[in-house]
């Protein structure tokens, strides 16, 4: 990564990618970090902005919990499918590949052009990793992912911090693209809830941006029902991990069990 100051030109939703980067960087620098992301540390050190507003307690615990959970889910998938293709939809500045790579997988980071330009400033070219600049709702990106090298591969799609910024119709469009072009695949997608959409102005870090939550669901079954043939396999609240690490996490899980985001696994 370049050592000079980095200036990023990001849209409103894309700016939210700075939240997990700031949190992962600060967690990495703690005495006993639960996750390590040296790339995030480097990004924060070289960004031409103050990231402190993006790292507040509940968001910090939520991001760390979702990271630990998703890393494990992806690793478990890779153990079963060691030569799979993993498509990180709305990749932001995520560095998950470095934590889960088995030396065989192919990895696609898919995001809007401004975010891919930002990624190119902070990530060097890596074997088996490809960046694709496109909207996930524009089916044109499929041809850049479905190549001769991936023809017989098992696909896993990740959607971290995405669905809440899409309308229900846009989620349906995305699911239709995935099901139509990648039969027999799996999607792990972060779900927020309808109550959070209603009270989003109180979110401790997203409220520091101009991004707006556009949808939520009370169960992954609502999302699976959008497209025939998509089924919900399992769903896990971030509370499952958060309550392991702090009293506030335990209280949040006990008092507001449905308020937190969830990981939902879909197959078709």
mmCIF file with all atom_site columns, N, CA, C and O in Angstrom, residues 45-73:
data_model
loop_
_atom_site.group_PDB
_atom_site.id
_atom_site.type_symbol
_atom_site.label_atom_id
_atom_site.label_alt_id
_atom_site.label_comp_id
_atom_site.label_asym_id
_atom_site.label_entity_id
_atom_site.label_seq_id
_atom_site.pdbx_PDB_ins_code
_atom_site.Cartn_x
_atom_site.Cartn_y
_atom_site.Cartn_z
_atom_site.occupancy
_atom_site.B_iso_or_equiv
_atom_site.pdbx_formal_charge
_atom_site.auth_seq_id
_atom_site.auth_comp_id
_atom_site.auth_asym_id
_atom_site.auth_atom_id
_atom_site.pdbx_PDB_model_num
ATOM 1   N N  . UNK A 1 45 ? -4.130  4.865   8.997  1.00 0.00 ? 45 UNK A N  1
ATOM 2   C CA . UNK A 1 45 ? -2.958  5.716   9.193  1.00 0.00 ? 45 UNK A CA 1
ATOM 3   C C  . UNK A 1 45 ? -2.756  6.686   8.033  1.00 0.00 ? 45 UNK A C  1
ATOM 4   O O  . UNK A 1 45 ? -2.224  7.784   8.210  1.00 0.00 ? 45 UNK A O  1
ATOM 5   N N  . UNK A 1 46 ? -3.184  6.284   6.849  1.00 0.00 ? 46 UNK A N  1
ATOM 6   C CA . UNK A 1 46 ? -2.904  7.103   5.674  1.00 0.00 ? 46 UNK A CA 1
ATOM 7   C C  . UNK A 1 46 ? -4.117  7.850   5.123  1.00 0.00 ? 46 UNK A C  1
ATOM 8   O O  . UNK A 1 46 ? -3.984  8.640   4.197  1.00 0.00 ? 46 UNK A O  1
ATOM 9   N N  . UNK A 1 47 ? -5.288  7.616   5.703  1.00 0.00 ? 47 UNK A N  1
ATOM 10  C CA . UNK A 1 47 ? -6.469  8.340   5.251  1.00 0.00 ? 47 UNK A CA 1
ATOM 11  C C  . UNK A 1 47 ? -6.385  9.803   5.663  1.00 0.00 ? 47 UNK A C  1
ATOM 12  O O  . UNK A 1 47 ? -5.916  10.139  6.739  1.00 0.00 ? 47 UNK A O  1
ATOM 13  N N  . UNK A 1 48 ? -6.883  10.648  4.805  1.00 0.00 ? 48 UNK A N  1
ATOM 14  C CA . UNK A 1 48 ? -6.857  12.084  5.061  1.00 0.00 ? 48 UNK A CA 1
ATOM 15  C C  . UNK A 1 48 ? -8.136  12.526  5.787  1.00 0.00 ? 48 UNK A C  1
ATOM 16  O O  . UNK A 1 48 ? -8.721  13.557  5.464  1.00 0.00 ? 48 UNK A O  1
ATOM 17  N N  . UNK A 1 49 ? -8.604  11.727  6.759  1.00 0.00 ? 49 UNK A N  1
ATOM 18  C CA . UNK A 1 49 ? -9.797  12.055  7.533  1.00 0.00 ? 49 UNK A CA 1
ATOM 19  C C  . UNK A 1 49 ? -9.623  11.545  8.962  1.00 0.00 ? 49 UNK A C  1
ATOM 20  O O  . UNK A 1 49 ? -8.751  10.733  9.245  1.00 0.00 ? 49 UNK A O  1
ATOM 21  N N  . UNK A 1 50 ? -10.484 12.018  9.854  1.00 0.00 ? 50 UNK A N  1
ATOM 22  C CA . UNK A 1 50 ? -10.510 11.539  11.231 1.00 0.00 ? 50 UNK A CA 1
ATOM 23  C C  . UNK A 1 50 ? -11.535 10.411  11.314 1.00 0.00 ? 50 UNK A C  1
ATOM 24  O O  . UNK A 1 50 ? -12.718 10.630  11.056 1.00 0.00 ? 50 UNK A O  1
ATOM 25  N N  . UNK A 1 51 ? -11.087 9.207   11.638 1.00 0.00 ? 51 UNK A N  1
ATOM 26  C CA . UNK A 1 51 ? -11.991 8.055   11.659 1.00 0.00 ? 51 UNK A CA 1
ATOM 27  C C  . UNK A 1 51 ? -12.587 7.773   13.039 1.00 0.00 ? 51 UNK A C  1
ATOM 28  O O  . UNK A 1 51 ? -13.330 6.815   13.202 1.00 0.00 ? 51 UNK A O  1
ATOM 29  N N  . UNK A 1 52 ? -12.283 8.603   14.031 1.00 0.00 ? 52 UNK A N  1
ATOM 30  C CA . UNK A 1 52 ? -12.761 8.329   15.387 1.00 0.00 ? 52 UNK A CA 1
ATOM 31  C C  . UNK A 1 52 ? -14.286 8.267   15.457 1.00 0.00 ? 52 UNK A C  1
ATOM 32  O O  . UNK A 1 52 ? -14.856 7.482   16.217 1.00 0.00 ? 52 UNK A O  1
ATOM 33  N N  . UNK A 1 53 ? -14.968 9.091   14.672 1.00 0.00 ? 53 UNK A N  1
ATOM 34  C CA . UNK A 1 53 ? -16.434 9.102   14.716 1.00 0.00 ? 53 UNK A CA 1
ATOM 35  C C  . UNK A 1 53 ? -17.032 7.818   14.188 1.00 0.00 ? 53 UNK A C  1
ATOM 36  O O  . UNK A 1 53 ? -18.220 7.537   14.389 1.00 0.00 ? 53 UNK A O  1
ATOM 37  N N  . UNK A 1 54 ? -16.220 7.016   13.490 1.00 0.00 ? 54 UNK A N  1
ATOM 38  C CA . UNK A 1 54 ? -16.706 5.762   12.939 1.00 0.00 ? 54 UNK A CA 1
ATOM 39  C C  . UNK A 1 54 ? -16.473 4.573   13.863 1.00 0.00 ? 54 UNK A C  1
ATOM 40  O O  . UNK A 1 54 ? -16.783 3.437   13.505 1.00 0.00 ? 54 UNK A O  1
ATOM 41  N N  . UNK A 1 55 ? -15.913 4.815   15.041 1.00 0.00 ? 55 UNK A N  1
ATOM 42  C CA . UNK A 1 55 ? -15.643 3.712   15.961 1.00 0.00 ? 55 UNK A CA 1
ATOM 43  C C  . UNK A 1 55 ? -16.241 4.021   17.325 1.00 0.00 ? 55 UNK A C  1
ATOM 44  O O  . UNK A 1 55 ? -15.598 4.649   18.167 1.00 0.00 ? 55 UNK A O  1
ATOM 45  N N  . UNK A 1 56 ? -17.493 3.589   17.529 1.00 0.00 ? 56 UNK A N  1
ATOM 46  C CA . UNK A 1 56 ? -18.173 3.761   18.812 1.00 0.00 ? 56 UNK A CA 1
ATOM 47  C C  . UNK A 1 56 ? -18.555 2.377   19.342 1.00 0.00 ? 56 UNK A C  1
ATOM 48  O O  . UNK A 1 56 ? -18.611 1.411   18.583 1.00 0.00 ? 56 UNK A O  1
ATOM 49  N N  . UNK A 1 57 ? -18.815 2.288   20.618 1.00 0.00 ? 57 UNK A N  1
ATOM 50  C CA . UNK A 1 57 ? -18.842 0.990   21.294 1.00 0.00 ? 57 UNK A CA 1
ATOM 51  C C  . UNK A 1 57 ? -19.735 -0.045  20.620 1.00 0.00 ? 57 UNK A C  1
ATOM 52  O O  . UNK A 1 57 ? -19.289 -1.148  20.307 1.00 0.00 ? 57 UNK A O  1
ATOM 53  N N  . UNK A 1 58 ? -21.010 0.257   20.405 1.00 0.00 ? 58 UNK A N  1
ATOM 54  C CA . UNK A 1 58 ? -21.922 -0.759  19.885 1.00 0.00 ? 58 UNK A CA 1
ATOM 55  C C  . UNK A 1 58 ? -21.559 -1.148  18.456 1.00 0.00 ? 58 UNK A C  1
ATOM 56  O O  . UNK A 1 58 ? -21.605 -2.329  18.100 1.00 0.00 ? 58 UNK A O  1
ATOM 57  N N  . UNK A 1 59 ? -21.192 -0.175  17.646 1.00 0.00 ? 59 UNK A N  1
ATOM 58  C CA . UNK A 1 59 ? -20.756 -0.520  16.287 1.00 0.00 ? 59 UNK A CA 1
ATOM 59  C C  . UNK A 1 59 ? -19.468 -1.333  16.324 1.00 0.00 ? 59 UNK A C  1
ATOM 60  O O  . UNK A 1 59 ? -19.294 -2.280  15.551 1.00 0.00 ? 59 UNK A O  1
ATOM 61  N N  . UNK A 1 60 ? -18.560 -0.965  17.231 1.00 0.00 ? 60 UNK A N  1
ATOM 62  C CA . UNK A 1 60 ? -17.306 -1.710  17.360 1.00 0.00 ? 60 UNK A CA 1
ATOM 63  C C  . UNK A 1 60 ? -17.586 -3.176  17.677 1.00 0.00 ? 60 UNK A C  1
ATOM 64  O O  . UNK A 1 60 ? -17.084 -4.079  17.008 1.00 0.00 ? 60 UNK A O  1
ATOM 65  N N  . UNK A 1 61 ? -18.416 -3.401  18.695 1.00 0.00 ? 61 UNK A N  1
ATOM 66  C CA . UNK A 1 61 ? -18.719 -4.777  19.086 1.00 0.00 ? 61 UNK A CA 1
ATOM 67  C C  . UNK A 1 61 ? -19.478 -5.512  17.984 1.00 0.00 ? 61 UNK A C  1
ATOM 68  O O  . UNK A 1 61 ? -19.265 -6.706  17.749 1.00 0.00 ? 61 UNK A O  1
ATOM 69  N N  . UNK A 1 62 ? -20.367 -4.804  17.302 1.00 0.00 ? 62 UNK A N  1
ATOM 70  C CA . UNK A 1 62 ? -21.118 -5.425  16.217 1.00 0.00 ? 62 UNK A CA 1
ATOM 71  C C  . UNK A 1 62 ? -20.235 -5.824  15.050 1.00 0.00 ? 62 UNK A C  1
ATOM 72  O O  . UNK A 1 62 ? -20.357 -6.927  14.505 1.00 0.00 ? 62 UNK A O  1
ATOM 73  N N  . UNK A 1 63 ? -19.336 -4.941  14.651 1.00 0.00 ? 63 UNK A N  1
ATOM 74  C CA . UNK A 1 63 ? -18.440 -5.241  13.529 1.00 0.00 ? 63 UNK A CA 1
ATOM 75  C C  . UNK A 1 63 ? -17.499 -6.389  13.875 1.00 0.00 ? 63 UNK A C  1
ATOM 76  O O  . UNK A 1 63 ? -17.262 -7.285  13.051 1.00 0.00 ? 63 UNK A O  1
ATOM 77  N N  . UNK A 1 64 ? -16.965 -6.379  15.084 1.00 0.00 ? 64 UNK A N  1
ATOM 78  C CA . UNK A 1 64 ? -16.065 -7.467  15.478 1.00 0.00 ? 64 UNK A CA 1
ATOM 79  C C  . UNK A 1 64 ? -16.822 -8.788  15.518 1.00 0.00 ? 64 UNK A C  1
ATOM 80  O O  . UNK A 1 64 ? -16.332 -9.823  15.039 1.00 0.00 ? 64 UNK A O  1
ATOM 81  N N  . UNK A 1 65 ? -18.026 -8.774  16.059 1.00 0.00 ? 65 UNK A N  1
ATOM 82  C CA . UNK A 1 65 ? -18.833 -9.995  16.113 1.00 0.00 ? 65 UNK A CA 1
ATOM 83  C C  . UNK A 1 65 ? -19.141 -10.515 14.717 1.00 0.00 ? 65 UNK A C  1
ATOM 84  O O  . UNK A 1 65 ? -18.977 -11.707 14.430 1.00 0.00 ? 65 UNK A O  1
ATOM 85  N N  . UNK A 1 66 ? -19.580 -9.638  13.840 1.00 0.00 ? 66 UNK A N  1
ATOM 86  C CA . UNK A 1 66 ? -19.943 -10.099 12.494 1.00 0.00 ? 66 UNK A CA 1
ATOM 87  C C  . UNK A 1 66 ? -18.712 -10.579 11.736 1.00 0.00 ? 66 UNK A C  1
ATOM 88  O O  . UNK A 1 66 ? -18.798 -11.508 10.931 1.00 0.00 ? 66 UNK A O  1
ATOM 89  N N  . UNK A 1 67 ? -17.556 -9.969  12.001 1.00 0.00 ? 67 UNK A N  1
ATOM 90  C CA . UNK A 1 67 ? -16.325 -10.394 11.345 1.00 0.00 ? 67 UNK A CA 1
ATOM 91  C C  . UNK A 1 67 ? -15.908 -11.785 11.801 1.00 0.00 ? 67 UNK A C  1
ATOM 92  O O  . UNK A 1 67 ? -15.582 -12.655 10.986 1.00 0.00 ? 67 UNK A O  1
ATOM 93  N N  . UNK A 1 68 ? -15.922 -12.000 13.106 1.00 0.00 ? 68 UNK A N  1
ATOM 94  C CA . UNK A 1 68 ? -15.571 -13.318 13.642 1.00 0.00 ? 68 UNK A CA 1
ATOM 95  C C  . UNK A 1 68 ? -16.509 -14.385 13.086 1.00 0.00 ? 68 UNK A C  1
ATOM 96  O O  . UNK A 1 68 ? -16.083 -15.453 12.645 1.00 0.00 ? 68 UNK A O  1
ATOM 97  N N  . UNK A 1 69 ? -17.806 -14.077 13.087 1.00 0.00 ? 69 UNK A N  1
ATOM 98  C CA . UNK A 1 69 ? -18.798 -15.043 12.622 1.00 0.00 ? 69 UNK A CA 1
ATOM 99  C C  . UNK A 1 69 ? -18.648 -15.342 11.141 1.00 0.00 ? 69 UNK A C  1
ATOM 100 O O  . UNK A 1 69 ? -18.655 -16.510 10.716 1.00 0.00 ? 69 UNK A O  1
ATOM 101 N N  . UNK A 1 70 ? -18.508 -14.290 10.329 1.00 0.00 ? 70 UNK A N  1
ATOM 102 C CA . UNK A 1 70 ? -18.432 -14.513 8.880  1.00 0.00 ? 70 UNK A CA 1
ATOM 103 C C  . UNK A 1 70 ? -17.121 -15.191 8.498  1.00 0.00 ? 70 UNK A C  1
ATOM 104 O O  . UNK A 1 70 ? -17.107 -16.062 7.621  1.00 0.00 ? 70 UNK A O  1
ATOM 105 N N  . UNK A 1 71 ? -16.033 -14.822 9.138  1.00 0.00 ? 71 UNK A N  1
ATOM 106 C CA . UNK A 1 71 ? -14.766 -15.509 8.859  1.00 0.00 ? 71 UNK A CA 1
ATOM 107 C C  . UNK A 1 71 ? -14.918 -17.010 9.071  1.00 0.00 ? 71 UNK A C  1
ATOM 108 O O  . UNK A 1 71 ? -14.466 -17.817 8.256  1.00 0.00 ? 71 UNK A O  1
ATOM 109 N N  . UNK A 1 72 ? -15.562 -17.388 10.165 1.00 0.00 ? 72 UNK A N  1
ATOM 110 C CA . UNK A 1 72 ? -15.743 -18.819 10.459 1.00 0.00 ? 72 UNK A CA 1
ATOM 111 C C  . UNK A 1 72 ? -16.636 -19.486 9.421  1.00 0.00 ? 72 UNK A C  1
ATOM 112 O O  . UNK A 1 72 ? -16.356 -20.599 8.950  1.00 0.00 ? 72 UNK A O  1
ATOM 113 N N  . UNK A 1 73 ? -17.710 -18.821 9.045  1.00 0.00 ? 73 UNK A N  1
ATOM 114 C CA . UNK A 1 73 ? -18.637 -19.386 8.065  1.00 0.00 ? 73 UNK A CA 1
ATOM 115 C C  . UNK A 1 73 ? -17.950 -19.585 6.717  1.00 0.00 ? 73 UNK A C  1
ATOM 116 O O  . UNK A 1 73 ? -18.142 -20.604 6.044  1.00 0.00 ? 73 UNK A O  1
#
